[in-house]
mmCIF file of C-alpha atoms in Angstrom:
data_model
loop_
_atom_site.group_PDB
_atom_site.id
_atom_site.type_symbol
_atom_site.label_atom_id
_atom_site.label_comp_id
_atom_site.label_asym_id
_atom_site.label_seq_id
_atom_site.Cartn_x
_atom_site.Cartn_y
_atom_site.Cartn_z
ATOM 1 C CA MET A 1 47.239 46.303 166.173
ATOM 2 C CA SER A 2 50.932 47.420 165.925
ATOM 3 C CA SER A 3 52.630 50.033 167.982
ATOM 4 C CA GLY A 4 55.067 52.912 167.180
ATOM 5 C CA LEU A 5 55.011 56.239 165.687
ATOM 6 C CA LEU A 6 53.585 54.890 162.139
ATOM 7 C CA ALA A 7 51.445 52.182 163.674
ATOM 8 C CA ASP A 8 48.933 50.865 161.083
ATOM 9 C CA ARG A 9 49.902 53.374 158.575
ATOM 10 C CA THR A 10 50.762 52.466 154.870
ATOM 11 C CA ALA A 11 54.017 53.822 153.374
ATOM 12 C CA VAL A 12 54.925 53.815 149.649
ATOM 13 C CA ILE A 13 58.688 54.300 149.024
ATOM 14 C CA THR A 14 60.162 54.628 145.532
ATOM 15 C CA GLY A 15 63.732 53.530 144.865
ATOM 16 C CA ALA A 16 63.684 51.487 147.965
ATOM 17 C CA ALA A 17 65.255 48.202 146.901
ATOM 18 C CA GLN A 18 68.545 49.539 148.340
ATOM 19 C CA GLY A 19 70.385 52.500 149.836
ATOM 20 C CA ILE A 20 68.530 55.276 151.650
ATOM 21 C CA GLY A 21 65.027 53.931 150.366
ATOM 22 C CA PHE A 22 65.661 50.513 152.043
ATOM 23 C CA ALA A 23 66.802 52.040 155.172
ATOM 24 C CA ILE A 24 63.568 54.298 155.425
ATOM 25 C CA ALA A 25 61.481 51.180 154.761
ATOM 26 C CA ALA A 26 63.195 49.245 157.465
ATOM 27 C CA ARG A 27 62.837 51.940 160.048
ATOM 28 C CA PHE A 28 59.259 52.544 159.050
ATOM 29 C CA ILE A 29 58.386 48.844 159.575
ATOM 30 C CA ASP A 30 60.098 49.186 163.074
ATOM 31 C CA GLU A 31 57.740 52.022 163.699
ATOM 32 C CA GLY A 32 54.743 49.901 162.903
ATOM 33 C CA ALA A 33 54.156 50.697 159.259
ATOM 34 C CA ARG A 34 53.258 48.437 156.412
ATOM 35 C CA VAL A 35 55.541 49.353 153.335
ATOM 36 C CA VAL A 36 55.215 49.113 149.501
ATOM 37 C CA ILE A 37 58.537 49.159 148.109
ATOM 38 C CA GLY A 38 58.731 50.447 144.459
ATOM 39 C CA ASP A 39 61.908 50.209 142.203
ATOM 40 C CA ILE A 40 62.847 50.061 138.641
ATOM 41 C CA ASN A 41 64.311 46.613 139.303
ATOM 42 C CA ALA A 42 61.042 44.720 140.073
ATOM 43 C CA GLU A 43 62.959 41.673 141.262
ATOM 44 C CA ALA A 44 65.152 43.647 143.704
ATOM 45 C CA ALA A 45 61.954 45.293 145.136
ATOM 46 C CA VAL A 46 60.359 41.888 145.765
ATOM 47 C CA ALA A 47 63.702 40.557 147.331
ATOM 48 C CA ALA A 48 63.872 43.781 149.541
ATOM 49 C CA ALA A 49 60.327 43.193 150.735
ATOM 50 C CA ARG A 50 61.075 39.491 151.573
ATOM 51 C CA GLU A 51 64.191 40.595 153.397
ATOM 52 C CA LEU A 52 62.172 43.227 155.334
ATOM 53 C CA GLY A 53 59.584 40.750 156.600
ATOM 54 C CA GLY A 54 57.395 39.637 153.826
ATOM 55 C CA ASP A 55 53.692 39.862 153.011
ATOM 56 C CA ALA A 56 52.634 40.891 156.425
ATOM 57 C CA VAL A 57 54.520 44.201 156.449
ATOM 58 C CA ALA A 58 56.021 44.637 152.946
ATOM 59 C CA VAL A 59 55.447 44.043 149.335
ATOM 60 C CA GLY A 60 57.617 45.063 146.423
ATOM 61 C CA ALA A 61 56.842 46.062 143.054
ATOM 62 C CA GLY A 62 58.414 47.365 139.834
ATOM 63 C CA CYS A 63 57.928 51.094 139.278
ATOM 64 C CA ASP A 64 59.497 53.598 136.612
ATOM 65 C CA VAL A 65 58.809 56.899 138.516
ATOM 66 C CA THR A 66 58.922 58.905 135.191
ATOM 67 C CA SER A 67 55.640 56.877 134.053
ATOM 68 C CA ALA A 68 52.504 58.361 135.830
ATOM 69 C CA ALA A 69 50.848 54.924 135.134
ATOM 70 C CA ASP A 70 53.487 53.057 136.942
ATOM 71 C CA VAL A 71 53.258 55.397 139.891
ATOM 72 C CA GLU A 72 49.525 54.937 139.741
ATOM 73 C CA ALA A 73 49.930 51.288 139.805
ATOM 74 C CA LEU A 74 52.252 51.298 142.676
ATOM 75 C CA LEU A 75 49.704 53.344 144.807
ATOM 76 C CA ALA A 76 47.114 50.841 143.796
ATOM 77 C CA VAL A 77 49.243 48.020 145.183
ATOM 78 C CA ALA A 78 49.233 49.748 148.618
ATOM 79 C CA ALA A 79 45.492 49.978 148.555
ATOM 80 C CA GLU A 80 45.009 46.409 147.311
ATOM 81 C CA ARG A 81 47.473 44.728 149.754
ATOM 82 C CA PHE A 82 47.092 47.227 152.855
ATOM 83 C CA THR A 83 45.211 50.487 152.858
ATOM 84 C CA PRO A 84 45.343 53.666 150.796
ATOM 85 C CA VAL A 85 48.750 55.510 151.116
ATOM 86 C CA ASP A 86 49.173 57.445 154.330
ATOM 87 C CA VAL A 87 52.890 58.262 153.704
ATOM 88 C CA MET A 88 54.580 58.793 150.369
ATOM 89 C CA VAL A 89 58.372 58.978 150.095
ATOM 90 C CA ASN A 90 59.642 59.996 146.840
ATOM 91 C CA ASN A 91 63.137 58.824 147.072
ATOM 92 C CA ALA A 92 64.118 57.226 143.474
ATOM 93 C CA GLY A 93 67.133 58.712 142.014
ATOM 94 C CA ILE A 94 70.015 58.220 139.435
ATOM 95 C CA THR A 95 73.122 59.950 138.688
ATOM 96 C CA ARG A 96 74.787 60.701 135.298
ATOM 97 C CA ASP A 97 77.801 62.884 136.469
ATOM 98 C CA ALA A 98 79.887 64.819 133.972
ATOM 99 C CA THR A 99 81.100 68.417 133.341
ATOM 100 C CA MET A 100 78.830 70.580 131.269
ATOM 101 C CA ARG A 101 81.461 70.081 128.397
ATOM 102 C CA THR A 102 81.011 66.303 128.261
ATOM 103 C CA MET A 103 77.441 65.988 129.616
ATOM 104 C CA THR A 104 74.934 64.922 126.852
ATOM 105 C CA GLU A 105 71.324 66.122 126.575
ATOM 106 C CA GLU A 106 70.321 62.620 127.228
ATOM 107 C CA MET A 107 72.285 62.579 130.432
ATOM 108 C CA PHE A 108 70.682 65.827 131.571
ATOM 109 C CA ASP A 109 67.177 64.694 130.636
ATOM 110 C CA GLN A 110 67.317 61.215 132.281
ATOM 111 C CA VAL A 111 68.372 62.754 135.678
ATOM 112 C CA ILE A 112 65.694 65.570 135.561
ATOM 113 C CA ALA A 113 63.099 62.984 134.563
ATOM 114 C CA VAL A 114 63.768 60.643 137.295
ATOM 115 C CA HIS A 115 64.253 63.076 140.216
ATOM 116 C CA LEU A 116 62.143 65.926 139.363
ATOM 117 C CA LYS A 117 59.408 64.566 137.071
ATOM 118 C CA GLY A 118 59.315 61.309 139.157
ATOM 119 C CA THR A 119 58.955 63.352 142.448
ATOM 120 C CA TRP A 120 56.128 65.421 140.706
ATOM 121 C CA ASN A 121 54.401 62.254 139.588
ATOM 122 C CA GLY A 122 54.674 60.851 143.140
ATOM 123 C CA THR A 123 53.448 63.966 144.897
ATOM 124 C CA ARG A 124 50.642 64.863 142.484
ATOM 125 C CA LEU A 125 49.226 61.191 142.346
ATOM 126 C CA ALA A 126 49.686 60.331 146.288
ATOM 127 C CA GLY A 127 48.422 63.881 147.016
ATOM 128 C CA ALA A 128 45.252 63.244 145.168
ATOM 129 C CA ILE A 129 44.524 60.098 147.208
ATOM 130 C CA MET A 130 45.388 61.865 150.539
ATOM 131 C CA ARG A 131 43.249 64.900 149.874
ATOM 132 C CA ALA A 132 40.284 62.593 149.397
ATOM 133 C CA ASN A 133 40.984 60.621 152.529
ATOM 134 C CA GLY A 134 41.340 63.643 154.729
ATOM 135 C CA GLY A 135 45.240 63.747 155.122
ATOM 136 C CA GLY A 136 48.708 62.223 154.769
ATOM 137 C CA THR A 137 52.400 63.062 154.658
ATOM 138 C CA ILE A 138 54.622 63.328 151.565
ATOM 139 C CA VAL A 139 58.343 63.243 151.937
ATOM 140 C CA ASN A 140 60.437 64.365 148.898
ATOM 141 C CA MET A 141 64.153 63.545 148.871
ATOM 142 C CA SER A 142 66.334 66.470 147.736
ATOM 143 C CA SER A 143 70.023 66.753 148.399
ATOM 144 C CA LEU A 144 72.764 69.347 149.627
ATOM 145 C CA SER A 145 73.894 69.206 145.918
ATOM 146 C CA GLY A 146 70.693 71.124 145.182
ATOM 147 C CA LYS A 147 71.610 73.742 147.741
ATOM 148 C CA ILE A 148 75.278 74.231 147.287
ATOM 149 C CA GLY A 149 75.769 72.780 143.705
ATOM 150 C CA LEU A 150 78.699 70.351 142.868
ATOM 151 C CA ALA A 151 80.928 70.514 139.938
ATOM 152 C CA GLY A 152 80.165 67.675 137.527
ATOM 153 C CA GLN A 153 76.470 67.640 138.538
ATOM 154 C CA THR A 154 74.594 70.401 136.854
ATOM 155 C CA ASN A 155 71.868 67.945 136.041
ATOM 156 C CA TYR A 156 71.548 66.551 139.614
ATOM 157 C CA SER A 157 71.961 69.829 141.415
ATOM 158 C CA ALA A 158 69.312 71.231 139.100
ATOM 159 C CA ALA A 159 66.836 68.471 139.698
ATOM 160 C CA LYS A 160 67.426 68.542 143.535
ATOM 161 C CA ALA A 161 66.931 72.167 143.734
ATOM 162 C CA GLY A 162 63.714 71.805 141.712
ATOM 163 C CA ILE A 163 62.487 69.417 144.147
ATOM 164 C CA VAL A 164 62.718 71.953 146.909
ATOM 165 C CA GLY A 165 60.747 74.382 144.870
ATOM 166 C CA LEU A 166 58.166 71.773 143.844
ATOM 167 C CA THR A 167 57.726 70.715 147.613
ATOM 168 C CA LYS A 168 57.233 74.178 148.822
ATOM 169 C CA ALA A 169 54.607 74.814 146.009
ATOM 170 C CA ALA A 170 52.786 71.575 146.641
ATOM 171 C CA ALA A 171 52.718 72.101 150.456
ATOM 172 C CA LYS A 172 50.947 75.376 150.022
ATOM 173 C CA GLU A 173 48.361 73.615 147.820
ATOM 174 C CA LEU A 174 47.842 70.796 149.930
ATOM 175 C CA ALA A 175 48.149 72.052 153.656
ATOM 176 C CA HIS A 176 44.538 73.178 153.891
ATOM 177 C CA LEU A 177 43.595 69.597 153.048
ATOM 178 C CA GLY A 178 45.627 67.926 155.887
ATOM 179 C CA VAL A 179 48.424 66.937 153.549
ATOM 180 C CA ARG A 180 51.930 67.749 154.733
ATOM 181 C CA VAL A 181 54.782 67.992 152.045
ATOM 182 C CA ASN A 182 58.298 68.216 153.145
ATOM 183 C CA ALA A 183 61.701 67.779 151.721
ATOM 184 C CA ILE A 184 64.871 66.284 152.979
ATOM 185 C CA GLN A 185 68.301 67.323 151.883
ATOM 186 C CA PRO A 186 70.894 64.676 152.858
ATOM 187 C CA GLY A 187 74.612 65.171 152.653
ATOM 188 C CA LEU A 188 76.806 62.396 151.349
ATOM 189 C CA ILE A 189 75.426 58.964 152.202
ATOM 190 C CA ARG A 190 77.356 56.009 151.111
ATOM 191 C CA THR A 191 74.989 53.922 148.757
ATOM 192 C CA ALA A 192 75.469 52.033 145.562
ATOM 193 C CA MET A 193 74.499 55.105 143.688
ATOM 194 C CA THR A 194 76.948 57.440 145.388
ATOM 195 C CA GLU A 195 79.806 54.961 145.201
ATOM 196 C CA ALA A 196 79.196 54.845 141.544
ATOM 197 C CA MET A 197 80.303 58.581 141.249
ATOM 198 C CA PRO A 198 83.578 59.551 139.554
ATOM 199 C CA ALA A 199 86.474 59.430 142.221
ATOM 200 C CA LYS A 200 86.997 63.248 141.711
ATOM 201 C CA VAL A 201 83.504 64.008 142.681
ATOM 202 C CA TRP A 202 83.512 61.715 145.597
ATOM 203 C CA GLU A 203 86.722 63.292 146.895
ATOM 204 C CA GLN A 204 85.326 66.700 146.421
ATOM 205 C CA LYS A 205 82.290 65.877 148.428
ATOM 206 C CA MET A 206 84.364 64.253 151.160
ATOM 207 C CA ALA A 207 86.514 67.323 151.445
ATOM 208 C CA GLU A 208 83.441 69.409 152.281
ATOM 209 C CA ILE A 209 82.593 67.285 155.276
ATOM 210 C CA PRO A 210 84.085 68.396 158.657
ATOM 211 C CA MET A 211 84.260 64.767 159.915
ATOM 212 C CA GLY A 212 85.661 63.397 156.759
ATOM 213 C CA ARG A 213 83.374 60.528 156.283
ATOM 214 C CA ALA A 214 80.186 59.728 154.534
ATOM 215 C CA GLY A 215 76.906 58.771 156.352
#
């Protein structure tokens, strides 16, 4: 039996082959959890799981969070390899930054689908398992962009704001069943996704940080 705050719990984390998701997975393992790493890049997910300690504590699998079937399959991996999900972290995300003048409908739809629909899929499907098992925890990754709005990110800001509303509504539906649903709104974190942002957007974000550095 392992020790730690998450001893013998099973966590499923989307978008966890790199960046914030990978860091969450590493910390969860340190706290005694077994983790299932989902990522659109299946090979990267498997490699990340291997780096985190391999089959005893981590397994990686491909997952397109916009597909309910993919999310169901990812949750099934948790039950097959470890135990049914205790902690779900809806972290998968993309950026398609542009001003409204240049942003296409496709760019808008892609970001809304991955962030908002993806989070809804994860919350809905993990929540169904947790309510049947008497409880669990769901963490949805929002962003300060969804709170304050950022130029060039109407799609991203809208999606991240939507996640907050989704989380509050889901929490009210599931609380009496022992399932907690919360959202996190990080500021600027240096990851492969954020480093791909246009320089102007990066500089704007940095200017808003009193310490002048990203997390």
